[in-house]
Short mmCIF file of C-alpha atoms and ligand atoms in Angstrom, two decimals:
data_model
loop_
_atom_site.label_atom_id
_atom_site.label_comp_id
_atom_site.label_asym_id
_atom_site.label_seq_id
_atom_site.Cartn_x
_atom_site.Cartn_y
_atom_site.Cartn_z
CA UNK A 663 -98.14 74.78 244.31
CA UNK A 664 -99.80 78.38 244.97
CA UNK A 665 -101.11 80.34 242.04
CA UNK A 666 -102.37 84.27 242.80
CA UNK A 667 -105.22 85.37 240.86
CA UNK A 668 -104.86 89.16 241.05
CA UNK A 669 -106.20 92.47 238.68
CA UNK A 670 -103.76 94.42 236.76
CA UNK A 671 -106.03 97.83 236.84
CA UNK A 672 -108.65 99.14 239.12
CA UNK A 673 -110.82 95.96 240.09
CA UNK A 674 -113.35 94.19 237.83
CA UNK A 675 -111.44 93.21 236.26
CA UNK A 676 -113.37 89.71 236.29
CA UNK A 677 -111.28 87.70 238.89
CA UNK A 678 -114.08 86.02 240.63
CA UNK A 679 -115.10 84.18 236.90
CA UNK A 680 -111.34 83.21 236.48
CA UNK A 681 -110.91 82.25 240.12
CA UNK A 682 -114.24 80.22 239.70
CA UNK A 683 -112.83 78.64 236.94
CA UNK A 684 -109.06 77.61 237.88
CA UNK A 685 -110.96 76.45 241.47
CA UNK A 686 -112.16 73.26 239.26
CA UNK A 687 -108.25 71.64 239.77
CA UNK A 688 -107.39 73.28 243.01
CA UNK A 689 -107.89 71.98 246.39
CA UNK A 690 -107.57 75.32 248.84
CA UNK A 691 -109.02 78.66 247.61
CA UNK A 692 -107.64 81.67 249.80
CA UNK A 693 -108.73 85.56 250.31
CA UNK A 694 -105.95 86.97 251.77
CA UNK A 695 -106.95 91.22 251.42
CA UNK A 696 -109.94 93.17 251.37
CA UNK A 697 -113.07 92.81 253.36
CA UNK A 698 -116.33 93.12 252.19
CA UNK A 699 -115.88 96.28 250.36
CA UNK A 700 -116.09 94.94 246.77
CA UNK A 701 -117.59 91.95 245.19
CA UNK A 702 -116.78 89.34 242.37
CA UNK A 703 -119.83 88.11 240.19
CA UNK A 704 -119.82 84.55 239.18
CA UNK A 705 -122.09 82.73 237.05
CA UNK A 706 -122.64 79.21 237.07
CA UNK A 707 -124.42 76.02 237.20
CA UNK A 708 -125.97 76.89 239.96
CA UNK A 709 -126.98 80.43 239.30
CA UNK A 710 -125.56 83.90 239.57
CA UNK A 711 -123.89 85.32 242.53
CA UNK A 712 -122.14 88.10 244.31
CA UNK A 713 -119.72 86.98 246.58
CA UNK A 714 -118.07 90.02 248.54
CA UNK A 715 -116.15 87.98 251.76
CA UNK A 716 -116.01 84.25 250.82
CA UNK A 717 -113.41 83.05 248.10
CA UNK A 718 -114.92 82.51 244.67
CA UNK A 719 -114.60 78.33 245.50
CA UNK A 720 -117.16 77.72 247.37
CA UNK A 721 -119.41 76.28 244.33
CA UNK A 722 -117.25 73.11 244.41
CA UNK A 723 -117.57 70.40 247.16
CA UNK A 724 -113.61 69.35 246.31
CA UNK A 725 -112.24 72.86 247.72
CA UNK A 726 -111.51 74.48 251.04
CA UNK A 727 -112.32 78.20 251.09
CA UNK A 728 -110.30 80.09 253.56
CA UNK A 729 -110.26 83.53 254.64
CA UNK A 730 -106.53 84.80 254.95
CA UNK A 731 -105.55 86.86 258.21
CA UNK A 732 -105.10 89.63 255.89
CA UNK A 733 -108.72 90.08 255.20
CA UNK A 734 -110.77 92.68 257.25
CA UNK A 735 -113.46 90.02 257.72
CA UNK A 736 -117.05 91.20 258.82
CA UNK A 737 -118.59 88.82 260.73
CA UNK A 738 -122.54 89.19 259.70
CA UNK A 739 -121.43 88.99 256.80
CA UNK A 740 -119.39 86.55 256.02
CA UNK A 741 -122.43 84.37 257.85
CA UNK A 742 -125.21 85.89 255.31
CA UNK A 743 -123.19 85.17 252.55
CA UNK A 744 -122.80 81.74 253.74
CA UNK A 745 -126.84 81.47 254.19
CA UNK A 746 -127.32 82.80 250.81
CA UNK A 747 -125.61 80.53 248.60
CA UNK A 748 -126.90 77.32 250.25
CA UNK A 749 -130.28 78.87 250.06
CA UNK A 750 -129.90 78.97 246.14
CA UNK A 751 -128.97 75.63 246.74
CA UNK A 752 -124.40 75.29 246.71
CA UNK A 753 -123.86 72.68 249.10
CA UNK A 754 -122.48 73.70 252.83
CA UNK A 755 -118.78 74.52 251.83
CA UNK A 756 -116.35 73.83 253.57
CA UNK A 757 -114.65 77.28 255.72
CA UNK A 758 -111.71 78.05 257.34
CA UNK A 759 -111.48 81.58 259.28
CA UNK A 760 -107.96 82.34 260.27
CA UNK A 761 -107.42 83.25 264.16
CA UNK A 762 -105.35 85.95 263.18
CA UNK A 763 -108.05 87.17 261.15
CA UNK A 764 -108.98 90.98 262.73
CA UNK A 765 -112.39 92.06 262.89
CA UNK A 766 -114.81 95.13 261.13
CA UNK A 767 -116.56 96.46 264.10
CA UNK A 768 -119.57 98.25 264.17
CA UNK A 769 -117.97 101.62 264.94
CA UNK A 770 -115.56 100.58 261.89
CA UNK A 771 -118.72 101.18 259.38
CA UNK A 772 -119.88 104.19 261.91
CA UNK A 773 -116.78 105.73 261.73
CA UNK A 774 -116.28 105.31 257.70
CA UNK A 775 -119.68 107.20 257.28
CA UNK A 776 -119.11 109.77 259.29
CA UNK A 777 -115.72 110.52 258.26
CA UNK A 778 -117.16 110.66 254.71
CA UNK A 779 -119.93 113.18 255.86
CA UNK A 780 -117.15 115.47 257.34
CA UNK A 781 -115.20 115.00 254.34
CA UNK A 782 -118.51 116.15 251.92
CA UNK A 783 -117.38 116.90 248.74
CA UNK A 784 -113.63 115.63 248.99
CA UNK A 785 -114.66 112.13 250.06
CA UNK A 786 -112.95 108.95 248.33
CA UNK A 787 -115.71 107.43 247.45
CA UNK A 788 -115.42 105.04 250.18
CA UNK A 789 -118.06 101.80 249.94
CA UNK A 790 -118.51 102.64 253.39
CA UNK A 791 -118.10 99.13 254.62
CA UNK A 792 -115.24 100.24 257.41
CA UNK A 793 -112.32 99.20 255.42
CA UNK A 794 -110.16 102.19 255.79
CA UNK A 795 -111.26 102.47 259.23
CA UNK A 796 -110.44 98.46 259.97
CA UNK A 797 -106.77 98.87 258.64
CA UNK A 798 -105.93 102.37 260.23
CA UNK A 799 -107.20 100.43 263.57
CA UNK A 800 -104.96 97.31 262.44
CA UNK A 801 -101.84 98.97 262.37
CA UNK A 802 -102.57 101.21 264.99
CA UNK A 803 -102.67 98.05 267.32
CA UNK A 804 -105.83 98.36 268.25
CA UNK A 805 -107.94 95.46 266.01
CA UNK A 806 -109.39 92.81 267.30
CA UNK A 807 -108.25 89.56 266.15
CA UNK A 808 -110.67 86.28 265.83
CA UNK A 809 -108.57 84.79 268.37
CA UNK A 810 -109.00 87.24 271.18
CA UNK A 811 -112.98 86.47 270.81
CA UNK A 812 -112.13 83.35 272.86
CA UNK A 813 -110.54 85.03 275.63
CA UNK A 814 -112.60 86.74 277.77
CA UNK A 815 -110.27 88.90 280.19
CA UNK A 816 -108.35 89.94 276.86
CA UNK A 817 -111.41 90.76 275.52
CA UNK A 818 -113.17 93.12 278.18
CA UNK A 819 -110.16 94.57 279.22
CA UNK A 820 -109.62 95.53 275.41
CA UNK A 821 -113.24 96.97 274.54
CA UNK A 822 -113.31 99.12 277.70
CA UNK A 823 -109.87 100.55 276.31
CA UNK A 824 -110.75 101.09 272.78
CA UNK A 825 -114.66 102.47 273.39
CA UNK A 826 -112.89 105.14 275.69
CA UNK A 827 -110.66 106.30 272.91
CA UNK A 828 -113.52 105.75 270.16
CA UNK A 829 -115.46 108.25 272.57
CA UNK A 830 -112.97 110.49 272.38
CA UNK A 831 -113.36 111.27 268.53
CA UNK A 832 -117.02 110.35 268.34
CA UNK A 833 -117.86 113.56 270.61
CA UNK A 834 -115.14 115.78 269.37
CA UNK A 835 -114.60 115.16 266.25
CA UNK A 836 -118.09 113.78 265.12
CA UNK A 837 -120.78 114.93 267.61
CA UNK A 838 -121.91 111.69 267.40
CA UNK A 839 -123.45 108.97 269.98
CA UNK A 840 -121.06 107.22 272.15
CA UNK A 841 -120.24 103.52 271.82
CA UNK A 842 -121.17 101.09 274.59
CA UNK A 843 -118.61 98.95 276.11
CA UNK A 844 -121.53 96.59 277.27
CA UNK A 845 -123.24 96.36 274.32
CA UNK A 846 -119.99 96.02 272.14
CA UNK A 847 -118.90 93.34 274.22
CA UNK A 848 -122.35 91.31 273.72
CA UNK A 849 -122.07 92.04 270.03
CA UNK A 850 -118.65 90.57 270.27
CA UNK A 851 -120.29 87.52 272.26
CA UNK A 852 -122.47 86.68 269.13
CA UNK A 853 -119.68 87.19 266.62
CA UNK A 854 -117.70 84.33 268.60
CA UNK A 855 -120.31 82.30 268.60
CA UNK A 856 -120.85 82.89 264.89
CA UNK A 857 -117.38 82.39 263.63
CA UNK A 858 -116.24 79.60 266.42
CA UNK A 859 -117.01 76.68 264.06
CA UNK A 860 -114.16 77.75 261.30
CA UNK A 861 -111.92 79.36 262.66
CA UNK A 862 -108.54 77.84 262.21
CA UNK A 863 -104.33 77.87 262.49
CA UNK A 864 -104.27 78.83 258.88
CA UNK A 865 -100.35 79.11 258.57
CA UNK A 866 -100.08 75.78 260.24
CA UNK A 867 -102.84 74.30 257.79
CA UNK A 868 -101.38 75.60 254.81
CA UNK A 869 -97.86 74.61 255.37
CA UNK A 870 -99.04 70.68 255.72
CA UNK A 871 -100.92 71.57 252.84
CA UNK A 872 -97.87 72.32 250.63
CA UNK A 873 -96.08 69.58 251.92
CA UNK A 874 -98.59 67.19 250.84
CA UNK A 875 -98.92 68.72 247.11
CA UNK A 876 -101.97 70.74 247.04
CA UNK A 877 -103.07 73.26 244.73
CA UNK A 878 -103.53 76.52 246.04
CA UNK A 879 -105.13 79.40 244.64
CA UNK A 880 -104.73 82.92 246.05
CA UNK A 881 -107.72 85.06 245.00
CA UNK A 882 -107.16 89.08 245.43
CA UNK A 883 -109.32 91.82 245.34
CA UNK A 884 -109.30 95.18 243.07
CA UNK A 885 -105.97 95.43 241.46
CA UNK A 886 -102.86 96.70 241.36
CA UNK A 887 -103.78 100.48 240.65
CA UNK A 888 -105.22 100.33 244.16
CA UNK A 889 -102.33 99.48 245.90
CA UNK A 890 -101.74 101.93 248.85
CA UNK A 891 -97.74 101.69 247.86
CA UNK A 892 -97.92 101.20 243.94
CA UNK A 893 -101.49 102.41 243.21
CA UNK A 894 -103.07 105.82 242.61
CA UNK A 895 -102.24 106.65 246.14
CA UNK A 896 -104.37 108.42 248.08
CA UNK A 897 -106.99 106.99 245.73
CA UNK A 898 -106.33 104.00 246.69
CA UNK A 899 -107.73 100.50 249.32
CA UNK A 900 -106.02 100.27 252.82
CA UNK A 901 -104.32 96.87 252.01
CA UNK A 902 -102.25 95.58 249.43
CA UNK A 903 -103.74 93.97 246.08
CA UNK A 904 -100.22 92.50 244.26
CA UNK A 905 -99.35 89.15 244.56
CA UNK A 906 -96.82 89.18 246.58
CA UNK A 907 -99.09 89.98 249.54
CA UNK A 908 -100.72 87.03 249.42
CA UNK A 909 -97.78 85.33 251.11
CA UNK A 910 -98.84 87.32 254.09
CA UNK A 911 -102.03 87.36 254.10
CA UNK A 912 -102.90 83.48 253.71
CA UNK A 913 -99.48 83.00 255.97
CA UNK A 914 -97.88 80.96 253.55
CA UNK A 915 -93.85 81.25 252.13
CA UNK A 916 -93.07 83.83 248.93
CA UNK A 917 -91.51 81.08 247.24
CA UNK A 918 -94.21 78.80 246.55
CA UNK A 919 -96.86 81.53 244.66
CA UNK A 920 -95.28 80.05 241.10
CA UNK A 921 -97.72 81.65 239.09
CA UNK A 922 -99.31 84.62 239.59
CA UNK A 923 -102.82 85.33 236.55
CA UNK A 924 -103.15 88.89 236.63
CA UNK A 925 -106.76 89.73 234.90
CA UNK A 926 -106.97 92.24 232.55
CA UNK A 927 -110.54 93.92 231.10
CA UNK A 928 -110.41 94.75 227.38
CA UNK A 929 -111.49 97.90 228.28
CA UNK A 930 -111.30 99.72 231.24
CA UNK A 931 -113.39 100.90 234.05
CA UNK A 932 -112.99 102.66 237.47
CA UNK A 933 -115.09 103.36 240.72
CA UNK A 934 -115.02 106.26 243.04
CA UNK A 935 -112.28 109.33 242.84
CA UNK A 936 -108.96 109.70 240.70
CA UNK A 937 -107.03 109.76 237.83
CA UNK A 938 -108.55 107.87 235.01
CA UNK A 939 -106.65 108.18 231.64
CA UNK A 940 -108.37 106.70 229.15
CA UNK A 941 -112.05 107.76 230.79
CA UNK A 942 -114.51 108.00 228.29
CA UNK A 943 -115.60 111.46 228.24
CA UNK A 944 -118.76 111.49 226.33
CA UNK A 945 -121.43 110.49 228.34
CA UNK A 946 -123.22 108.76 225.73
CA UNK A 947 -120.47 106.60 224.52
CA UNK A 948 -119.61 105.56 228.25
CA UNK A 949 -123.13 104.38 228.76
CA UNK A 950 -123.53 102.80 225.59
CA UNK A 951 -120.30 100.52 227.29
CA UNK A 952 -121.33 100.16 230.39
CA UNK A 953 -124.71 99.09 229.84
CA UNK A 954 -123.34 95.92 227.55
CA UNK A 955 -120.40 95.34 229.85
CA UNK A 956 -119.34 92.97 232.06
CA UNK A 957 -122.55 90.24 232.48
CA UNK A 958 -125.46 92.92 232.84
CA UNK A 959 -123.88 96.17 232.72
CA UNK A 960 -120.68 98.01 234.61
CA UNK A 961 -122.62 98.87 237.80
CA UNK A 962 -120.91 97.69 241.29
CA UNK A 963 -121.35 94.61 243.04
CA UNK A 964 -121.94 96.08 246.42
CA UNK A 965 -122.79 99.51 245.65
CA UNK A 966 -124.70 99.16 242.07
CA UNK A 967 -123.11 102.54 241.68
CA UNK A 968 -122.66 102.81 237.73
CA UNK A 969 -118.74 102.52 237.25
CA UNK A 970 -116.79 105.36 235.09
CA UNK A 971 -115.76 103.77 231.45
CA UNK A 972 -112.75 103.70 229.73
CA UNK A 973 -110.75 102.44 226.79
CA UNK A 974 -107.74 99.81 227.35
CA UNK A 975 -104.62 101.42 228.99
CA UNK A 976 -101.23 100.12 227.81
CA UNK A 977 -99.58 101.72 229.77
CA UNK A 978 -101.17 101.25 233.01
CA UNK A 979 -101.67 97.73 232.16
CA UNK A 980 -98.24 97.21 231.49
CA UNK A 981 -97.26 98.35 234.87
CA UNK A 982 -100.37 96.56 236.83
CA UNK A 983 -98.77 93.47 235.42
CA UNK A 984 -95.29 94.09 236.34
CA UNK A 985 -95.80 94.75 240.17
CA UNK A 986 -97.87 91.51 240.07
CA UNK A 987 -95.38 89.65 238.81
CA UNK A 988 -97.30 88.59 235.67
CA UNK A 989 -97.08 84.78 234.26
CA UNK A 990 -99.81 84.81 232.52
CA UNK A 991 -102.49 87.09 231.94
CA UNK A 992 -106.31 86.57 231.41
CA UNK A 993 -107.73 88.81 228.87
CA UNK A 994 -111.44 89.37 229.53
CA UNK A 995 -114.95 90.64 228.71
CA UNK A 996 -113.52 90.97 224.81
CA UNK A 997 -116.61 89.56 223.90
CA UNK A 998 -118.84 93.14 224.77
CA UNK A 999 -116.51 94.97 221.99
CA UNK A 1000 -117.94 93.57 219.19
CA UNK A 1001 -120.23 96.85 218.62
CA UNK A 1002 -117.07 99.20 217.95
CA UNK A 1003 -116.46 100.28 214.47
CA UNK A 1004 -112.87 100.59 215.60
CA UNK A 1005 -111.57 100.81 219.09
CA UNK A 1006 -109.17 103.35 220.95
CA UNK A 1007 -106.27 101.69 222.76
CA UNK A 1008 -104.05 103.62 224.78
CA UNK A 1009 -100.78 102.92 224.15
CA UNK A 1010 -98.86 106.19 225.47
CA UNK A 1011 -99.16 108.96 228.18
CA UNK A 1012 -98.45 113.00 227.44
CA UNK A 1013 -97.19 114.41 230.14
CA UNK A 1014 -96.09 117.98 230.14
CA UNK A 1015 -95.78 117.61 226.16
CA UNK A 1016 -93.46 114.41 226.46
CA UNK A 1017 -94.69 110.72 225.66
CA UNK A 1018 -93.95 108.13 227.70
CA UNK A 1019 -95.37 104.39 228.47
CA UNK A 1020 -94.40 104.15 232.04
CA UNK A 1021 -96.96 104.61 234.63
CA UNK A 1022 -96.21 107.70 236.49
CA UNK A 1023 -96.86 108.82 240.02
CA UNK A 1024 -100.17 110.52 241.14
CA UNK A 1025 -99.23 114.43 240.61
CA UNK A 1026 -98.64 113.70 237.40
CA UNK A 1027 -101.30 110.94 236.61
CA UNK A 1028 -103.39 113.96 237.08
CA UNK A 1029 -101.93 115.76 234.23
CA UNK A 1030 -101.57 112.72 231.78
CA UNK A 1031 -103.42 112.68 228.08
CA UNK A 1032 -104.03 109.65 226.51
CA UNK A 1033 -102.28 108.74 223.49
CA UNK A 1034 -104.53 106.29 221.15
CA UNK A 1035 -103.73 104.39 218.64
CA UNK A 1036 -107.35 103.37 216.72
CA UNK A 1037 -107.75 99.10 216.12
CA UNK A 1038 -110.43 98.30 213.56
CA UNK A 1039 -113.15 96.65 214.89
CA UNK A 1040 -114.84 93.06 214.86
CA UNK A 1041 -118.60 94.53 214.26
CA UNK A 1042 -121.37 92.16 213.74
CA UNK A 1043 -119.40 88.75 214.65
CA UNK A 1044 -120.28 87.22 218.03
CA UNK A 1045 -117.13 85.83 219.68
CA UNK A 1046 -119.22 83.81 222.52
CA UNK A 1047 -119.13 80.16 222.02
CA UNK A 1048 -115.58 80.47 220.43
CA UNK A 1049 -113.21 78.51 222.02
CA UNK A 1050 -110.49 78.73 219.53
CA UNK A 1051 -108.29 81.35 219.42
CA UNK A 1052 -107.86 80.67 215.39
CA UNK A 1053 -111.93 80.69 215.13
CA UNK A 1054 -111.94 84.31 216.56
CA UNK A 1055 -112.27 87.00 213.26
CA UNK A 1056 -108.88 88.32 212.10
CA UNK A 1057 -109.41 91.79 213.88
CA UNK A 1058 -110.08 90.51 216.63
CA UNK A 1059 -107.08 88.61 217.11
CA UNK A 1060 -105.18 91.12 215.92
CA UNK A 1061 -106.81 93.43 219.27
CA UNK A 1062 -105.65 90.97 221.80
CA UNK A 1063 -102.07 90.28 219.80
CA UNK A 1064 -101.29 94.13 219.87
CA UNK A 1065 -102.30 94.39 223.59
CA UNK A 1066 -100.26 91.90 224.41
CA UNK A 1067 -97.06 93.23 222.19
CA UNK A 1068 -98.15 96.71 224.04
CA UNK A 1069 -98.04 95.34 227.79
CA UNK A 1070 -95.50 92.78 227.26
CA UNK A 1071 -97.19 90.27 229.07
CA UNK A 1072 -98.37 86.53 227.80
CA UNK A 1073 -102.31 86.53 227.05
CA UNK A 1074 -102.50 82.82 227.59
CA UNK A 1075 -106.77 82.88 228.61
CA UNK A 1076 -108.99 85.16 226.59
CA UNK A 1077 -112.63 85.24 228.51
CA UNK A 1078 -115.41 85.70 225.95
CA UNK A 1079 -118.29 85.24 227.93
CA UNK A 1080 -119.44 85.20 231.94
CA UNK A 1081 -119.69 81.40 231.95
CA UNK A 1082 -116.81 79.03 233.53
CA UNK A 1083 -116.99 77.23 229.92
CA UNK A 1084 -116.49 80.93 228.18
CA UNK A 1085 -112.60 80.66 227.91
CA UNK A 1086 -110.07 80.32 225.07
CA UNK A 1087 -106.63 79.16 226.29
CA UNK A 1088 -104.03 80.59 223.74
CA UNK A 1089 -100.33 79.84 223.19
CA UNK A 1090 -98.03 82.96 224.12
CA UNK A 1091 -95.11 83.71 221.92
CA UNK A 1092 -94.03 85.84 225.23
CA UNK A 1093 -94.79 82.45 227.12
CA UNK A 1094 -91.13 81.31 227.94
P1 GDP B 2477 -113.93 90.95 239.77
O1 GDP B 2477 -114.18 91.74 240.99
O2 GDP B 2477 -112.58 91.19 239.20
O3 GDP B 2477 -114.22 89.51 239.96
O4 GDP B 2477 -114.93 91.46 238.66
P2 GDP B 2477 -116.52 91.67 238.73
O5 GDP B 2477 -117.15 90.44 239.21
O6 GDP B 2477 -116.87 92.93 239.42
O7 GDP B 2477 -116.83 91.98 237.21
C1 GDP B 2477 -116.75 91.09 236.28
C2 GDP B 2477 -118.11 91.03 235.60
O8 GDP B 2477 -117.90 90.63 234.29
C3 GDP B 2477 -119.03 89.99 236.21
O9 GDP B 2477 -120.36 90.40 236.05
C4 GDP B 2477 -118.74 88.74 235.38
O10 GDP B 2477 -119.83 87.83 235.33
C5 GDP B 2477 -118.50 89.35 234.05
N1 GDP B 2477 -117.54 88.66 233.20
C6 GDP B 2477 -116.37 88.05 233.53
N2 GDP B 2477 -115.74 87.63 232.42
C7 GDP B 2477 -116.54 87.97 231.38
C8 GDP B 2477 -116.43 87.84 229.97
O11 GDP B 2477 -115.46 87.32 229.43
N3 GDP B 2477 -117.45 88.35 229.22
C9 GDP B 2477 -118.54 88.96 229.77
N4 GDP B 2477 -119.48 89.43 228.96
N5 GDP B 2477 -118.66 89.12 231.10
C10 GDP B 2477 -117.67 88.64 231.88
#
């Protein structure tokens, strides 16, 4: 059975603590988009971590953490992310790299920079880990895959090929050093050496996998706002974050992803460019959110950048769910709220004078105003340690019972704390 653990909004949503969590009963944990670019941040008995390649299953000895072909996997990485959690002491998990896994090259991270130097002001935002590079490269047929590491002719042949058209646009476009097809190819040399002890026939793994019962968990990255087909396009990661995905990049059939946990923040929050509804204008507000958010504050795993702040978004939660083909949703980080007097909800867009609660395209995302409907607060009561939903106060209940009349969705986990332990499971009256 495959489940896909995947963000209704803009990322942070607080997959890697869910992921962590559900990894306790399932035997394969799979990345299957993304690279490096963003992180999760787990906390648990071993400490607290931020895991940007490597699936958020590695803390248990049970599971097998895989990284999907879909994932623009950076070698270095991956291996110092590996040497950092058994430092702090996980045991040696256990890692499957899939051969059809392509490769962030040096130039990729080169060639992100400078392309955000040329753009100045009217730059993404990118993390500038060569993700949009990687894909554009990936689709443009000329990414390297793990498994052309371990053939050499392939291999040379291909370097000399791409350096000369890399060379092309450093000089030109860039006035910028050229690459080295010697060098490149020794870097390459180390990488296979690196990666040569997991890499793996994922598909082939995975389908003997299924037939023998396992439990499967398909972990994404960012969410569903971020989709370069149903996101805030251009604003938006080069591969796809929805569920549905996942059957392509872990190489496994559509069919089998039977439930798909699509993580929603009680509030929102955003990094880099683009629309942003419900942003929370006043700076001192924002702050005031952001510094008792998440587990330590709203600041990015990778970048630290301090993320823009939000209130909840209805309506862009409702449709985050629905492209990921919502079963259940888990509700999180409702815990930091409990400072509000009341709290803003969005539960409508004005556009052009007219209300409406369906997401709408970019162009006019841009022109949307948030329509809020005011929730009294929970002040003073601290909902950690609750594992009840009847034991949480009345308001508060009533927060996460409007939400989910709002979205549509069934809330069936509420997260009130960072910690694996810090979860309420909750009947759904939407839960069919
Ligand atoms: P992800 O990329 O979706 O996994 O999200 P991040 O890891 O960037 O952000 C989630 C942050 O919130 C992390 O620091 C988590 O430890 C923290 N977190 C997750 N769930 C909860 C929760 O219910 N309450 C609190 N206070 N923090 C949480």
């Amino acid at each position: 059975m495959v489940k896909a653990i995947v963000g209704a909004n803009w990322g942070d949503e607080g997959k890697g603590k869910i992921t962590d969590m559900l990894a306790e009963k399932a035997d394969i944990i799979i990345r299957f988009q993304g690279g490096a670019n963003a992180g999760h941040t787990i906390v648990n008995n071993y400490g607290k971590f931020a895991l940007h390649t490597l699936p958020s299953g590695v803390f248990y000895d049970h599971t097998t953490s895989i990284i999907g072909n879909g994932v623009a996997l950076d070698i270095p990485k991956l291996m110092k992310e590996i040497g950092e959690i058994t430092e702090q002491g996980v045991p040696m998990p256990k890692i499957l790299v899939s051969d059809r896994c392509q490769i962030v090259m040096p130039y990729h991270v080169l060639f992100d920079q400078y392309e955000e130097e040329r753009l100045a002001g009217k730059s993404f935002g990118s993390t500038k880990s060569g993700i949009a590079p990687f894909y554009s490269d990936k689709y443009a047929k000329i990414g390297f895959q793990v498994s052309e590491l371990f053939d050499e002719e392939i291999l040379k042949e291909k370097v000399e090929r791409v350096c000369g058209l890399k060379n092309v646009m450093l000089e030109h476009l860039y006035h910028k050093p050229a690459l080295d097809p010697a060098e490149l190819l020794n870097t390459l040399h180390t990488y296979r050496d690196m990666v040569a002890p997991y890499v793996c026939d994922v598909s082939l793994f995975l389908d003997k996998a299924l037939k023998e019962g396992k439990q499967i968990l398909l972990e994404g990255q960012l969410g569903t706002l971020k989709d370069p087909d149903h996101g805030i396009y251009p604003m938006v990661t080069s591969s796809s974050t929805l569920a549905a995905y996942g059957a392509i990049g872990a190489g496994l059939p559509p069919y089998e992803i039977k439930e798909v946990v699509t993580v929603c923040k009680a509030y929102s929050s955003a990094v880099g460019a683009g629309a942003f509804v419900t942003e929370i204008l006043d700076e001192k507000e924002a702050q005031e959110l952001r510094e008792r958010g998440g587990d330590g504050g709203e600041y990015g795993a990778t970048t630290h950048r301090p993320r823009r702040m939000g209130w909840f978004d209805c309506v862009a939660s409702k449709y985050g769910c629905r492209l990921q083909g919502t079963t259940d949703v888990a509700f999180t980080v409702l815990d930091v709220l409990g400072y509000l007097d009341e709290i803003p909800v969005c539960t409508a867009y004005e556009i052009d004078g007219e209300q409406t609660t369906d997401f709408p395209v970019t162009a006019k995302l841009e022109r949307s105003k948030p329509v809020y409907t005011r929730l009294p607060g929970w002040k003073g009561e601290n909902i950690r340690g609750i594992r009840e939903f009847d034991k949480l106060p009345e308001n508060c209940k009533k927060y996460v019972e409007f939400i989910e009349q709002q979205i549509g969705y069934p809330i069936t986990m509420v997260s009130n704390g960072p910690g694996r332990e810090d979860i309420i499971y909750r009947e759904s009256p939407l839960k069919k």
